[in-house]
PDB file of C-alpha atoms and ligand atoms in Angstrom:
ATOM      1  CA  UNK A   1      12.500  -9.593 -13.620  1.00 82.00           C
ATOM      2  CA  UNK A   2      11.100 -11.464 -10.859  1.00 96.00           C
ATOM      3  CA  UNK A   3      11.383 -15.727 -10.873  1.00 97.00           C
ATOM      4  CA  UNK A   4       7.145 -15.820 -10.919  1.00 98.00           C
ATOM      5  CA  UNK A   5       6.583 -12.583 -12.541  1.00 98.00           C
ATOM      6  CA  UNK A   6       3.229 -13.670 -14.854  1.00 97.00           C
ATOM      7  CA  UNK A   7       2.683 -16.715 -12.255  1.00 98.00           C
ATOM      8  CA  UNK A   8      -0.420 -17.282 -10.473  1.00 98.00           C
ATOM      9  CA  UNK A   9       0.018 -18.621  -6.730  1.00 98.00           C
ATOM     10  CA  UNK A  10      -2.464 -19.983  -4.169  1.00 98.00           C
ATOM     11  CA  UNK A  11      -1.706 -20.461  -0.699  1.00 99.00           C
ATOM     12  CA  UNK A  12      -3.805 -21.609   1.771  1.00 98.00           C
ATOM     13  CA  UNK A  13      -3.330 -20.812   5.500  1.00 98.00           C
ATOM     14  CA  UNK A  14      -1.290 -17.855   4.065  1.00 98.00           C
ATOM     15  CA  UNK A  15      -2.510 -14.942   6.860  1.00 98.00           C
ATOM     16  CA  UNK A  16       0.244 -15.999   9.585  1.00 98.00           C
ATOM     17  CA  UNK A  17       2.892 -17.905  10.258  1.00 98.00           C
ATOM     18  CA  UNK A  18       4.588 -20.400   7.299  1.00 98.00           C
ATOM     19  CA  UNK A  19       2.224 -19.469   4.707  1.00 98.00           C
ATOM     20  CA  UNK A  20       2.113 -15.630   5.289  1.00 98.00           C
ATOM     21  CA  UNK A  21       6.049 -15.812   4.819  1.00 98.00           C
ATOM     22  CA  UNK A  22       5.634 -17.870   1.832  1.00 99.00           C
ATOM     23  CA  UNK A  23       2.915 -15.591   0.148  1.00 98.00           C
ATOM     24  CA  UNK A  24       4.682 -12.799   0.510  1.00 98.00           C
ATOM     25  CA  UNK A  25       8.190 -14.151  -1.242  1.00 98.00           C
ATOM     26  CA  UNK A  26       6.101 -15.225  -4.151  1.00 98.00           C
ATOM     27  CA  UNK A  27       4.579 -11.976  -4.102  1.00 98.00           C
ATOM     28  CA  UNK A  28       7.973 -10.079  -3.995  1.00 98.00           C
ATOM     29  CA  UNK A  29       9.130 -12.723  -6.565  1.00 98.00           C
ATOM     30  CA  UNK A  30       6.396 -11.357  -9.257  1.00 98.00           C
ATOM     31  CA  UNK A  31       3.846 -13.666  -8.454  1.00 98.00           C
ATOM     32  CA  UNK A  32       0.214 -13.049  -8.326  1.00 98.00           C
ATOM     33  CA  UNK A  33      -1.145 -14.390  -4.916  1.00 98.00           C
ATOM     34  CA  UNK A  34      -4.527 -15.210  -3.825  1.00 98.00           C
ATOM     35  CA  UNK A  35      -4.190 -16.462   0.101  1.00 98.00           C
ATOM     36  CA  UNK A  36      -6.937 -18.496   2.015  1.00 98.00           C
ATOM     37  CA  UNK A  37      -7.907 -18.438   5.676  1.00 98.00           C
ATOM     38  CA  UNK A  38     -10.829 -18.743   8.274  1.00 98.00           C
ATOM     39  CA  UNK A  39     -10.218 -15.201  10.197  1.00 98.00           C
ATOM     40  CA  UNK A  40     -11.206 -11.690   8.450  1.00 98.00           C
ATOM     41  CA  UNK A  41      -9.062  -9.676  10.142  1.00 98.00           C
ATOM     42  CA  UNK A  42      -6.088 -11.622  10.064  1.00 98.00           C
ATOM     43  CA  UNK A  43      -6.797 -12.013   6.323  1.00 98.00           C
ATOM     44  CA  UNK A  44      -6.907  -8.382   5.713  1.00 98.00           C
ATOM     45  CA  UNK A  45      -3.540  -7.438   7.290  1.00 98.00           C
ATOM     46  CA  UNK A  46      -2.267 -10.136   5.546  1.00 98.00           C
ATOM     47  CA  UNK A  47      -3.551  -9.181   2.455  1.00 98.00           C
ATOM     48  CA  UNK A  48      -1.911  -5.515   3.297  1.00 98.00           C
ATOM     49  CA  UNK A  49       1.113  -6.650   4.231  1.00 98.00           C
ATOM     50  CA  UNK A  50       2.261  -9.043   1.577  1.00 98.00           C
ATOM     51  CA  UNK A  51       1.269  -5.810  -1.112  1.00 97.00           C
ATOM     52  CA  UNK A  52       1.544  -6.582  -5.008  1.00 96.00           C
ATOM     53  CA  UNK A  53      -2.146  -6.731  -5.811  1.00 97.00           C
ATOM     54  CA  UNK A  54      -2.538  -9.889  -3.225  1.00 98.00           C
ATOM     55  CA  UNK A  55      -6.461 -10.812  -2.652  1.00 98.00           C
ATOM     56  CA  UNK A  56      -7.672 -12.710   0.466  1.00 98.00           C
ATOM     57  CA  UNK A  57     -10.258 -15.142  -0.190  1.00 98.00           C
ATOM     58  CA  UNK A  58     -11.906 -16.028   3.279  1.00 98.00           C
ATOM     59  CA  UNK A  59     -12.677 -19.515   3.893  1.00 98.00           C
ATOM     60  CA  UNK A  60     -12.146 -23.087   5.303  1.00 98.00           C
ATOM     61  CA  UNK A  61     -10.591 -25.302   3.263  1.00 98.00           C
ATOM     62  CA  UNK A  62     -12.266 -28.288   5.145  1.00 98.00           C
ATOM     63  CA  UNK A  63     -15.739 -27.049   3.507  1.00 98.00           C
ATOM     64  CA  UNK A  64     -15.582 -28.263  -0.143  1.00 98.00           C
ATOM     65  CA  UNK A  65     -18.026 -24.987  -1.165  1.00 98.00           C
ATOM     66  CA  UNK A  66     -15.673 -22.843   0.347  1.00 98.00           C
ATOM     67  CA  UNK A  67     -13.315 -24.177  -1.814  1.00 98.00           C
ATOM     68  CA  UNK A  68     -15.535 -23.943  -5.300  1.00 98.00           C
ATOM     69  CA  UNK A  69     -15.693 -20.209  -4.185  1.00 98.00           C
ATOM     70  CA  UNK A  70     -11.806 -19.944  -3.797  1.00 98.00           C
ATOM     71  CA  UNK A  71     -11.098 -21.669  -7.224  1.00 98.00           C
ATOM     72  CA  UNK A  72     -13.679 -19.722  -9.223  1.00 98.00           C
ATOM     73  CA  UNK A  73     -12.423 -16.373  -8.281  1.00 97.00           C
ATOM     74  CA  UNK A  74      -8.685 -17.729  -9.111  1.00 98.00           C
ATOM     75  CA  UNK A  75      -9.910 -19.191 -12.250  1.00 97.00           C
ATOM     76  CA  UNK A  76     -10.971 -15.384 -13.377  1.00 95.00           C
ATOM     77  CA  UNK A  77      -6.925 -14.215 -13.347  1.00 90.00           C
ATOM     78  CA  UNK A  78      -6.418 -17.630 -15.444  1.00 93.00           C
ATOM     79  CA  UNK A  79      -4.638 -21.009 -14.265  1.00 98.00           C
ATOM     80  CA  UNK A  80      -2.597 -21.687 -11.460  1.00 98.00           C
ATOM     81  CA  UNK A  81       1.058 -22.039 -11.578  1.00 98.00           C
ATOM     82  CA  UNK A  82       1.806 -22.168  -7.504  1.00 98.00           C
ATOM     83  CA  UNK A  83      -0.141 -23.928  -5.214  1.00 99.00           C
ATOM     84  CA  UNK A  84       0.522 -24.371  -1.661  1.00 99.00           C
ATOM     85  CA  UNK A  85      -1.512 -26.366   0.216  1.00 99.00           C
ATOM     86  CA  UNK A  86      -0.319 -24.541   3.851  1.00 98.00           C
ATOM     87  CA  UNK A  87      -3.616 -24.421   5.898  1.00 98.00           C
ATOM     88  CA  UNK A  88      -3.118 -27.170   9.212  1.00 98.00           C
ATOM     89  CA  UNK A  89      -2.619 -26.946  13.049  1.00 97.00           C
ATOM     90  CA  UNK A  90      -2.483 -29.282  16.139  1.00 97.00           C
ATOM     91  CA  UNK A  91      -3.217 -29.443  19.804  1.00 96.00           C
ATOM     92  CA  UNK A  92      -1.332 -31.710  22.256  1.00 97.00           C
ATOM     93  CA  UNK A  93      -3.481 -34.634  23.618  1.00 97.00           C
ATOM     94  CA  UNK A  94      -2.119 -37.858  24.595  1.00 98.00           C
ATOM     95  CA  UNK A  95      -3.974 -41.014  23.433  1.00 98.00           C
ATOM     96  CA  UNK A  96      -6.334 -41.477  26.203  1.00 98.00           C
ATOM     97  CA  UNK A  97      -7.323 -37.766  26.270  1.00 98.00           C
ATOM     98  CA  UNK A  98      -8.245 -38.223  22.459  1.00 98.00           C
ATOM     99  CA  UNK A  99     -11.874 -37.052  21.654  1.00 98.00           C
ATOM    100  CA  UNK A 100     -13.856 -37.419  18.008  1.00 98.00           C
ATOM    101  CA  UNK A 101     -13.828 -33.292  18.050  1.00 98.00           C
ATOM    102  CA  UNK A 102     -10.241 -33.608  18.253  1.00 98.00           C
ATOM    103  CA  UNK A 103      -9.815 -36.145  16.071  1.00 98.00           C
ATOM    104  CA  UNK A 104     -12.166 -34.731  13.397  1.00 98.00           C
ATOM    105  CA  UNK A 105     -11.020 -31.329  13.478  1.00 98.00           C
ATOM    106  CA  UNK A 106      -7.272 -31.971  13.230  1.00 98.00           C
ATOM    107  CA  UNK A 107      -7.757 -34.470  10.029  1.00 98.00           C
ATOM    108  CA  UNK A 108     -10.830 -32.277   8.393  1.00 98.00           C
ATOM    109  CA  UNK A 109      -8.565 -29.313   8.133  1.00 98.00           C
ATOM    110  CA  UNK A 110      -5.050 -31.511   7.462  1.00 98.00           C
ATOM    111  CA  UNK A 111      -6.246 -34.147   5.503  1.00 99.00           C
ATOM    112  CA  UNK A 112      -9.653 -33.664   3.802  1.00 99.00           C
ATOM    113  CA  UNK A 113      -8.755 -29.748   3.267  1.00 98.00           C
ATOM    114  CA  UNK A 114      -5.403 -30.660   1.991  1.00 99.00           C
ATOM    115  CA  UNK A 115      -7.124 -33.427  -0.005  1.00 99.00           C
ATOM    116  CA  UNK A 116     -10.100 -31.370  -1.546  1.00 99.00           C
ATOM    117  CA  UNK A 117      -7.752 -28.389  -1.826  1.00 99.00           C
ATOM    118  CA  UNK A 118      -5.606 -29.784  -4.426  1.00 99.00           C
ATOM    119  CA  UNK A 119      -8.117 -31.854  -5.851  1.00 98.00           C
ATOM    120  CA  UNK A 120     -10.559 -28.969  -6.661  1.00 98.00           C
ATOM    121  CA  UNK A 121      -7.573 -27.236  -8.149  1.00 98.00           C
ATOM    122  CA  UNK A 122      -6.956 -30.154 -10.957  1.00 98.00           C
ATOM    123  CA  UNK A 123      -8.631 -27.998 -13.368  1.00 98.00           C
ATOM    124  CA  UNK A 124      -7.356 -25.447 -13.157  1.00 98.00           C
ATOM    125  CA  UNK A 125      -3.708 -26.304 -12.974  1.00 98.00           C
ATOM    126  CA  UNK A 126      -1.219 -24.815 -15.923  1.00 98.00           C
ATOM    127  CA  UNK A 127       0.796 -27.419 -17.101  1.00 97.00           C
ATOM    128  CA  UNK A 128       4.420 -27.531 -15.161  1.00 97.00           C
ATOM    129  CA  UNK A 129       2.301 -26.259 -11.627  1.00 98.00           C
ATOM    130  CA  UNK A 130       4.013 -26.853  -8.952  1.00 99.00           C
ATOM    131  CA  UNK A 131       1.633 -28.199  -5.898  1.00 99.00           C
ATOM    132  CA  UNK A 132       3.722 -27.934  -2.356  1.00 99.00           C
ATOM    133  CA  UNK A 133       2.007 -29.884   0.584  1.00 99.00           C
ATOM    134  CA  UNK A 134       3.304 -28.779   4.505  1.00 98.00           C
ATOM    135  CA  UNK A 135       4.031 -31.892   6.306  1.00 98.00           C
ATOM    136  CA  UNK A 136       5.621 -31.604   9.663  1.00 98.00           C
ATOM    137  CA  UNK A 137       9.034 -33.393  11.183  1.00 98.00           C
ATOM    138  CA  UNK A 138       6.298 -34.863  13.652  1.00 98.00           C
ATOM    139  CA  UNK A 139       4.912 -37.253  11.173  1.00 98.00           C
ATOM    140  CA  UNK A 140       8.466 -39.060  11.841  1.00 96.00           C
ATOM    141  CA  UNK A 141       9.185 -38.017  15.545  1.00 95.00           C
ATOM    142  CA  UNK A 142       6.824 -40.285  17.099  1.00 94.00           C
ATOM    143  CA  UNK A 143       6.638 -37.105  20.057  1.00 94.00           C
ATOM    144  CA  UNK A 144       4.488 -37.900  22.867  1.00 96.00           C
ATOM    145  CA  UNK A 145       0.488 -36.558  22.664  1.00 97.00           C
ATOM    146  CA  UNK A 146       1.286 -35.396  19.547  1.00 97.00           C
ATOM    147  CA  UNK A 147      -0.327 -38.453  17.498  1.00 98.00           C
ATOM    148  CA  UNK A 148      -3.254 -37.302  15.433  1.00 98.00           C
ATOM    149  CA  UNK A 149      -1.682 -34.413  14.438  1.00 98.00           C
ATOM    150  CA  UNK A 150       1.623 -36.268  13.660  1.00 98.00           C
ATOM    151  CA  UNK A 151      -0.620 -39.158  11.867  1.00 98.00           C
ATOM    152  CA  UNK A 152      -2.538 -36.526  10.051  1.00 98.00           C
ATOM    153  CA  UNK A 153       0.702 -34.867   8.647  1.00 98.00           C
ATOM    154  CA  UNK A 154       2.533 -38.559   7.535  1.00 98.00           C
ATOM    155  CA  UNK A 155      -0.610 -38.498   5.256  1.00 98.00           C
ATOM    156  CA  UNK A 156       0.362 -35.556   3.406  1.00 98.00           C
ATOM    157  CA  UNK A 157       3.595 -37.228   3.083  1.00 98.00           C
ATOM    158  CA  UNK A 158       1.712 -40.200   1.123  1.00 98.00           C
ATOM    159  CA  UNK A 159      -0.485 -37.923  -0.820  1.00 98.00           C
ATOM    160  CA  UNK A 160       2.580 -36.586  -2.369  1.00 98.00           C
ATOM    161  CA  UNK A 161       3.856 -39.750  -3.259  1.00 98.00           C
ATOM    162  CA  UNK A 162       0.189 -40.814  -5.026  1.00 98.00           C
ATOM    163  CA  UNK A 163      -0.301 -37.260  -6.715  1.00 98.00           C
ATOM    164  CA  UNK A 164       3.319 -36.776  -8.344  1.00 98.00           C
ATOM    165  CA  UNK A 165       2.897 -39.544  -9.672  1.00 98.00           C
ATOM    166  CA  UNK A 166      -1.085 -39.258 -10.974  1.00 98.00           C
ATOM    167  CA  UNK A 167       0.053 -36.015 -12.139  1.00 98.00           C
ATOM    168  CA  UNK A 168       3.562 -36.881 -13.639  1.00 98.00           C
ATOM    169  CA  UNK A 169       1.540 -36.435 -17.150  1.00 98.00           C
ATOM    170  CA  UNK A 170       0.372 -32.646 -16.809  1.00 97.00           C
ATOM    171  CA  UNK A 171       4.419 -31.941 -15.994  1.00 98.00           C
ATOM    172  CA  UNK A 172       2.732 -31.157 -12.888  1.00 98.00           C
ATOM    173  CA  UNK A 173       5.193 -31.918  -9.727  1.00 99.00           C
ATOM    174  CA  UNK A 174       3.927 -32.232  -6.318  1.00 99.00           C
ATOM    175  CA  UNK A 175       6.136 -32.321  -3.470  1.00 99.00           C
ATOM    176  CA  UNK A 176       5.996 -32.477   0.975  1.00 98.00           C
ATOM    177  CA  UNK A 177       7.579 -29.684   2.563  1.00 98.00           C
ATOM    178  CA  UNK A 178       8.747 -30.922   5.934  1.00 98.00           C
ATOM    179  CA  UNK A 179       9.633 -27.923   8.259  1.00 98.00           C
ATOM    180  CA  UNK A 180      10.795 -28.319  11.635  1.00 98.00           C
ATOM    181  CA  UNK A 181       9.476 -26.074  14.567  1.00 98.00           C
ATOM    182  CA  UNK A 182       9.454 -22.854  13.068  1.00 98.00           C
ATOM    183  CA  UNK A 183       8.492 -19.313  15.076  1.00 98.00           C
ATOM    184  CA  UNK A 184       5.045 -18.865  14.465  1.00 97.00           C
ATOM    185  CA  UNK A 185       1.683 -18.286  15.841  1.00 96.00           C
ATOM    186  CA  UNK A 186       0.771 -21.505  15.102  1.00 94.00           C
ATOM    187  CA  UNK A 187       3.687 -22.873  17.732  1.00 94.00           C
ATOM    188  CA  UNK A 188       2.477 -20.610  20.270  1.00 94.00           C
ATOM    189  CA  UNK A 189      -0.959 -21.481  20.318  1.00 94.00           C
ATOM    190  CA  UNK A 190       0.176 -25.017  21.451  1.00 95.00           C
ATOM    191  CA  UNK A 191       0.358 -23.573  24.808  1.00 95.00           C
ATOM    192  CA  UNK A 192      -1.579 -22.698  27.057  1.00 94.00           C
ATOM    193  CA  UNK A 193      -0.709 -19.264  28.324  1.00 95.00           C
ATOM    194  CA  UNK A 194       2.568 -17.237  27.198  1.00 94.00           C
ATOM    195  CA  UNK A 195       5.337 -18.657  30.044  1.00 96.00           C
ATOM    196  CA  UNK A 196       4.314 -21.993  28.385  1.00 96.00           C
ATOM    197  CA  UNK A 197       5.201 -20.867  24.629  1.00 96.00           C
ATOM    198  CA  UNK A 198       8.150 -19.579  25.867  1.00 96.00           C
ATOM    199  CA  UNK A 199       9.256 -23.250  27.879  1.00 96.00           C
ATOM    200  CA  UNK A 200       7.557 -24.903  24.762  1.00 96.00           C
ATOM    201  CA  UNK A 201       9.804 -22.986  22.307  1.00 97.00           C
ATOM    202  CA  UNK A 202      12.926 -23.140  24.371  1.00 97.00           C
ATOM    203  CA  UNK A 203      12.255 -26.888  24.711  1.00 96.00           C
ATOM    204  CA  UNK A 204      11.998 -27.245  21.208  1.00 97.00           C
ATOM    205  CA  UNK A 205      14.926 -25.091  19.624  1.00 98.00           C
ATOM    206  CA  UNK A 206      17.127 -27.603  22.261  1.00 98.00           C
ATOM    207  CA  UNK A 207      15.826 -30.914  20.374  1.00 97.00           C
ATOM    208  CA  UNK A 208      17.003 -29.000  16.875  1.00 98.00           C
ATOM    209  CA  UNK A 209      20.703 -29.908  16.236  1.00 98.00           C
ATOM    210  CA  UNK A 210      21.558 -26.098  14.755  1.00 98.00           C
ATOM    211  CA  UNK A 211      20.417 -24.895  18.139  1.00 98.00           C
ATOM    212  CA  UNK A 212      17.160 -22.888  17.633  1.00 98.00           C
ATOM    213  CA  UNK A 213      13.799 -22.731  15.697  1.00 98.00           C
ATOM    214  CA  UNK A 214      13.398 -21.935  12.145  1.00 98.00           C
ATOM    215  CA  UNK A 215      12.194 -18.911  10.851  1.00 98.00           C
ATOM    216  CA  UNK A 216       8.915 -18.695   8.438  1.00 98.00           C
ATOM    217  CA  UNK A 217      11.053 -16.707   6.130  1.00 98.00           C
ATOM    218  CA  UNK A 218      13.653 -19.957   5.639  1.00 98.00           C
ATOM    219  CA  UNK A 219      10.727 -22.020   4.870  1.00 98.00           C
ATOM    220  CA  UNK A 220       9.547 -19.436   2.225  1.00 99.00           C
ATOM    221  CA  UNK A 221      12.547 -19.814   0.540  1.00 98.00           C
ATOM    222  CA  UNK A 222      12.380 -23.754   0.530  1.00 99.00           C
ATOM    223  CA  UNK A 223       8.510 -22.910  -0.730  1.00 99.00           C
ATOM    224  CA  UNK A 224      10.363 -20.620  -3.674  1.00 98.00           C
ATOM    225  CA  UNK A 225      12.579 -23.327  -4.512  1.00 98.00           C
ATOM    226  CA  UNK A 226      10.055 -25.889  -5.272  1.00 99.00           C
ATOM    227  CA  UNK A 227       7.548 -23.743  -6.810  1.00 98.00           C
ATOM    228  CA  UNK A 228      10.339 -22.416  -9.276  1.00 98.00           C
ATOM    229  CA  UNK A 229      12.053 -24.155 -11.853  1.00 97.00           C
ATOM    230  CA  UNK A 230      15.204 -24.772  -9.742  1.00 98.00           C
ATOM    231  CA  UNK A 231      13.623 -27.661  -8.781  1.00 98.00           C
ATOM    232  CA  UNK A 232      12.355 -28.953 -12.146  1.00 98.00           C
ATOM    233  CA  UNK A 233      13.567 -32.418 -11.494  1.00 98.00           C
ATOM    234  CA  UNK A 234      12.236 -33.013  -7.643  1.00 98.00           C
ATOM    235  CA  UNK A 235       9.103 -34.345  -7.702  1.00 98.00           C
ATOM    236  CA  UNK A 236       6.970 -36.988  -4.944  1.00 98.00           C
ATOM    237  CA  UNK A 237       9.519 -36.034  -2.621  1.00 98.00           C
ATOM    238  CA  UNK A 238      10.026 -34.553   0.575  1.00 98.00           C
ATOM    239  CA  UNK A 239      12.310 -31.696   1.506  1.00 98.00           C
ATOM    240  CA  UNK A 240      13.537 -31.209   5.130  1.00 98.00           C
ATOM    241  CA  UNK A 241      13.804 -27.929   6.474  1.00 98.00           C
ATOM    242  CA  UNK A 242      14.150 -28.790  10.229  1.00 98.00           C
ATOM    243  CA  UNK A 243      17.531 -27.353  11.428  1.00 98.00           C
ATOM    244  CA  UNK A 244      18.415 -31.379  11.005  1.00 98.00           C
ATOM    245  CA  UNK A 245      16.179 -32.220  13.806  1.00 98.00           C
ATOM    246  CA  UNK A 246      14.475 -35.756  11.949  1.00 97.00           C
ATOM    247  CA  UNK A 247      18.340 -35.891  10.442  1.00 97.00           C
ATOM    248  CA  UNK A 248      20.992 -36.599  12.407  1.00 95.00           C
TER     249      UNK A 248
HETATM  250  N1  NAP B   1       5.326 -23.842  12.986  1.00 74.46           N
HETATM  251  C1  NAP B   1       5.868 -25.033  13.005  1.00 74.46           C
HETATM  252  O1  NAP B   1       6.735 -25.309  13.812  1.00 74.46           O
HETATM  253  C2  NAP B   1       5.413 -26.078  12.035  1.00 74.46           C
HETATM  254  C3  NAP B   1       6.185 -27.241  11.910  1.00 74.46           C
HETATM  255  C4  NAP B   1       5.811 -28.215  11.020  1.00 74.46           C
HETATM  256  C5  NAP B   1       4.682 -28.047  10.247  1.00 74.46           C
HETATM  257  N2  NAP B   1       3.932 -26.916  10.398  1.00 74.46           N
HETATM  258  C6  NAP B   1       2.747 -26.783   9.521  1.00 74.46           C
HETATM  259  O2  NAP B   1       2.880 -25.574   8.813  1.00 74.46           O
HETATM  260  C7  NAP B   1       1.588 -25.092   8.456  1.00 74.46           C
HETATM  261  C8  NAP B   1       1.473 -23.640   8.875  1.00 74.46           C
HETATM  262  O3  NAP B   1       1.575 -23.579  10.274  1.00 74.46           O
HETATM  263  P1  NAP B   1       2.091 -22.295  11.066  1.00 74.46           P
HETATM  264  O4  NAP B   1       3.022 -22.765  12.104  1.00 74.46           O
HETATM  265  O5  NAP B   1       2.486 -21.238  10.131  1.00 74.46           O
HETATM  266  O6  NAP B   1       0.743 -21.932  11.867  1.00 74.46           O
HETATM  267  P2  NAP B   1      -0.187 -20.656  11.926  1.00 74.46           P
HETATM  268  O7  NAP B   1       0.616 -19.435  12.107  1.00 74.46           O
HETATM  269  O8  NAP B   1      -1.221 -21.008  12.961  1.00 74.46           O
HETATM  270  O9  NAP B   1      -0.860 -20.602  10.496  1.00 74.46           O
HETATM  271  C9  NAP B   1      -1.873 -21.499  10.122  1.00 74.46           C
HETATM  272  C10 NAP B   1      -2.592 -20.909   8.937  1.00 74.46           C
HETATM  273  O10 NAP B   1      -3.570 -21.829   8.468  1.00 74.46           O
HETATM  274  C11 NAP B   1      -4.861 -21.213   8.471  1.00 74.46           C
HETATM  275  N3  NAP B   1      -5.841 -22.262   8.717  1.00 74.46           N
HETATM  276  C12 NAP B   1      -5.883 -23.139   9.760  1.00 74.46           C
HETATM  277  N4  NAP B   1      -6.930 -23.959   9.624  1.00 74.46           N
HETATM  278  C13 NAP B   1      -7.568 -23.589   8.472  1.00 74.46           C
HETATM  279  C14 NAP B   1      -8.723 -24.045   7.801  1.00 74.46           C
HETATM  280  N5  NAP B   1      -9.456 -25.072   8.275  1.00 74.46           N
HETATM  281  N6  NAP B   1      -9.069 -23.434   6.638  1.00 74.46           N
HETATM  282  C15 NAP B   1      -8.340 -22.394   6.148  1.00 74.46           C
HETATM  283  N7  NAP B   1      -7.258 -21.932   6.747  1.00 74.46           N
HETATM  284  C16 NAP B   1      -6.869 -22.512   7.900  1.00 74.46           C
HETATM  285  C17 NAP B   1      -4.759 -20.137   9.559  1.00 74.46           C
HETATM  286  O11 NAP B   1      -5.699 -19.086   9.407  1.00 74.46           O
HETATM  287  P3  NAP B   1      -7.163 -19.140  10.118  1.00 74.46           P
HETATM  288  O12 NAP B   1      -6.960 -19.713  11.480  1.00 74.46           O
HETATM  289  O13 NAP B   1      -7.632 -17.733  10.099  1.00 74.46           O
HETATM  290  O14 NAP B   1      -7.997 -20.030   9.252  1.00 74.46           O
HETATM  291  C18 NAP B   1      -3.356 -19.630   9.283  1.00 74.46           C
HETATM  292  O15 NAP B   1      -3.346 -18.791   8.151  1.00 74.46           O
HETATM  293  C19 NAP B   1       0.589 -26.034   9.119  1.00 74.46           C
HETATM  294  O16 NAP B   1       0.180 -27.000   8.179  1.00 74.46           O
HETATM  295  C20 NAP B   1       1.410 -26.679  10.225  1.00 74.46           C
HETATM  296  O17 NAP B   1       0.899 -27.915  10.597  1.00 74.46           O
HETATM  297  C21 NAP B   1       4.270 -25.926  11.270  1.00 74.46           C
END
């Protein structure tokens, strides 16, 4: 018997990194998983790798069409128990350097996307869901020309406040995941070439007080915990998994 077996999940940005980690413990937990991203082919080795009956569903979850298409092919396998609202990135540019493209982009795919993600899914929500939004330890970091993404991530953080508490009725909970820097493809990309991933990475597992960066898997099981019933009484909270880098 698996914790989700019968369970539907949805995660978005769930063909690398964080989300690909997460999808696939669901999956191995029971759960049926429908994943979202932007890229075929990374969406179809996704979809291979995390197994148990997975489906892709390509798309961007800043376009709101994108997202009726997502929902109605969900809504066919019945209501969603799992959602986790994963899909978000970042570049580096200090103030001065910031352009409207950059601006726009980062906030269209972190806030709108998060916002129209979950709110297209209100329908189609079982009662008890569990809706899991990815913040980032850089919302409280104040780390230099990382601004609009950091800005774009402390919204998430007040969305989950707002949500758990307009959906406190449905026994639907909605919580912030707050990971620190984790090993991903996502973290890599911040650089330019590989030497500066590498310097990036090593930078960043020194700033983290247990000495390295996370892994996606220990975020997955964070993900598990909230989407589960062990965590039944959490809700419009946030829950750290950052190696105590925003703790002590
Ligand atoms: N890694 C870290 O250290 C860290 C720390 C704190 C928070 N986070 C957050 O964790 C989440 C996952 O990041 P990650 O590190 O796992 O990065 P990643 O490996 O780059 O994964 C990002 C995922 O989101 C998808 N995505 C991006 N923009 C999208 C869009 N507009 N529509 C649909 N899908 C989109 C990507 O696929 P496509 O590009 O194919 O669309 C990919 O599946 C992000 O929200 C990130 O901000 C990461």
């Amino acid at each position: 018997m698996g914790t989700f077996d019968g369970k539907v999940a949805v995660v978005t940005g769930g063909t690398t990194g964080i989300g690909l980690a997460a999808a696939r413990r669901l999956a191995d937990d029971g759960a049926k998983v429908f994943i979202v991203g932007r890229r075929e082919a990374e969406l179809k080795q996704a979809v291979d790798e995390i197994g148990n009956g997975a489906i892709g569903i390509r798309g961007d979850v800043a376009d709101l069409g994108d997202l009726d298409r997502l929902y109605a092919t969900v809504a066919e396998q019945g209501g969603i128990d799992v959602l986790f609202v994963n899909a978000g990135g970042g570049e580096f540019t200090r103030l001065e350097d910031v352009t409207e493209k950059h601006f726009d982009q980062t906030f269209d795919t972190n806030v709108k996307g998060t916002l129209f993600t979950v709110q297209k899914a209100l329908p189609h929500l079982n009662e008890g869901a569990s809706v899991i939004l990815t913040g980032s330890t850089a919302a409280g970091s104040g780390a230099e020309a990382f601004g609009v993404y950091a800005a774009s991530k402390a919204a998430i953080r007040s969305f989950a406040r707002t949500w758990a508490n307009e959906l406190k009725g449905r026994g639907v909970r909605v919580n912030a995941l707050i990971p620190g820097p984790v090993e991903t493809p996502g973290i890599s990309g911040l650089a330019a070439d590989e030497a500066g991933a590498k310097e990036l990475k090593g930078y960043l597992a020194g700033q983290v007080p247990l000495g390295r960066m996370g892994r996606p898997e220990e975020i997955a099981a964070a993900v598990a915990f909230l989407a589960s019933d062990q965590s039944s009484f959490i809700t419009g909270s946030e829950l750290y998994v950052d190696g105590g880098l925003n703790q002590i």
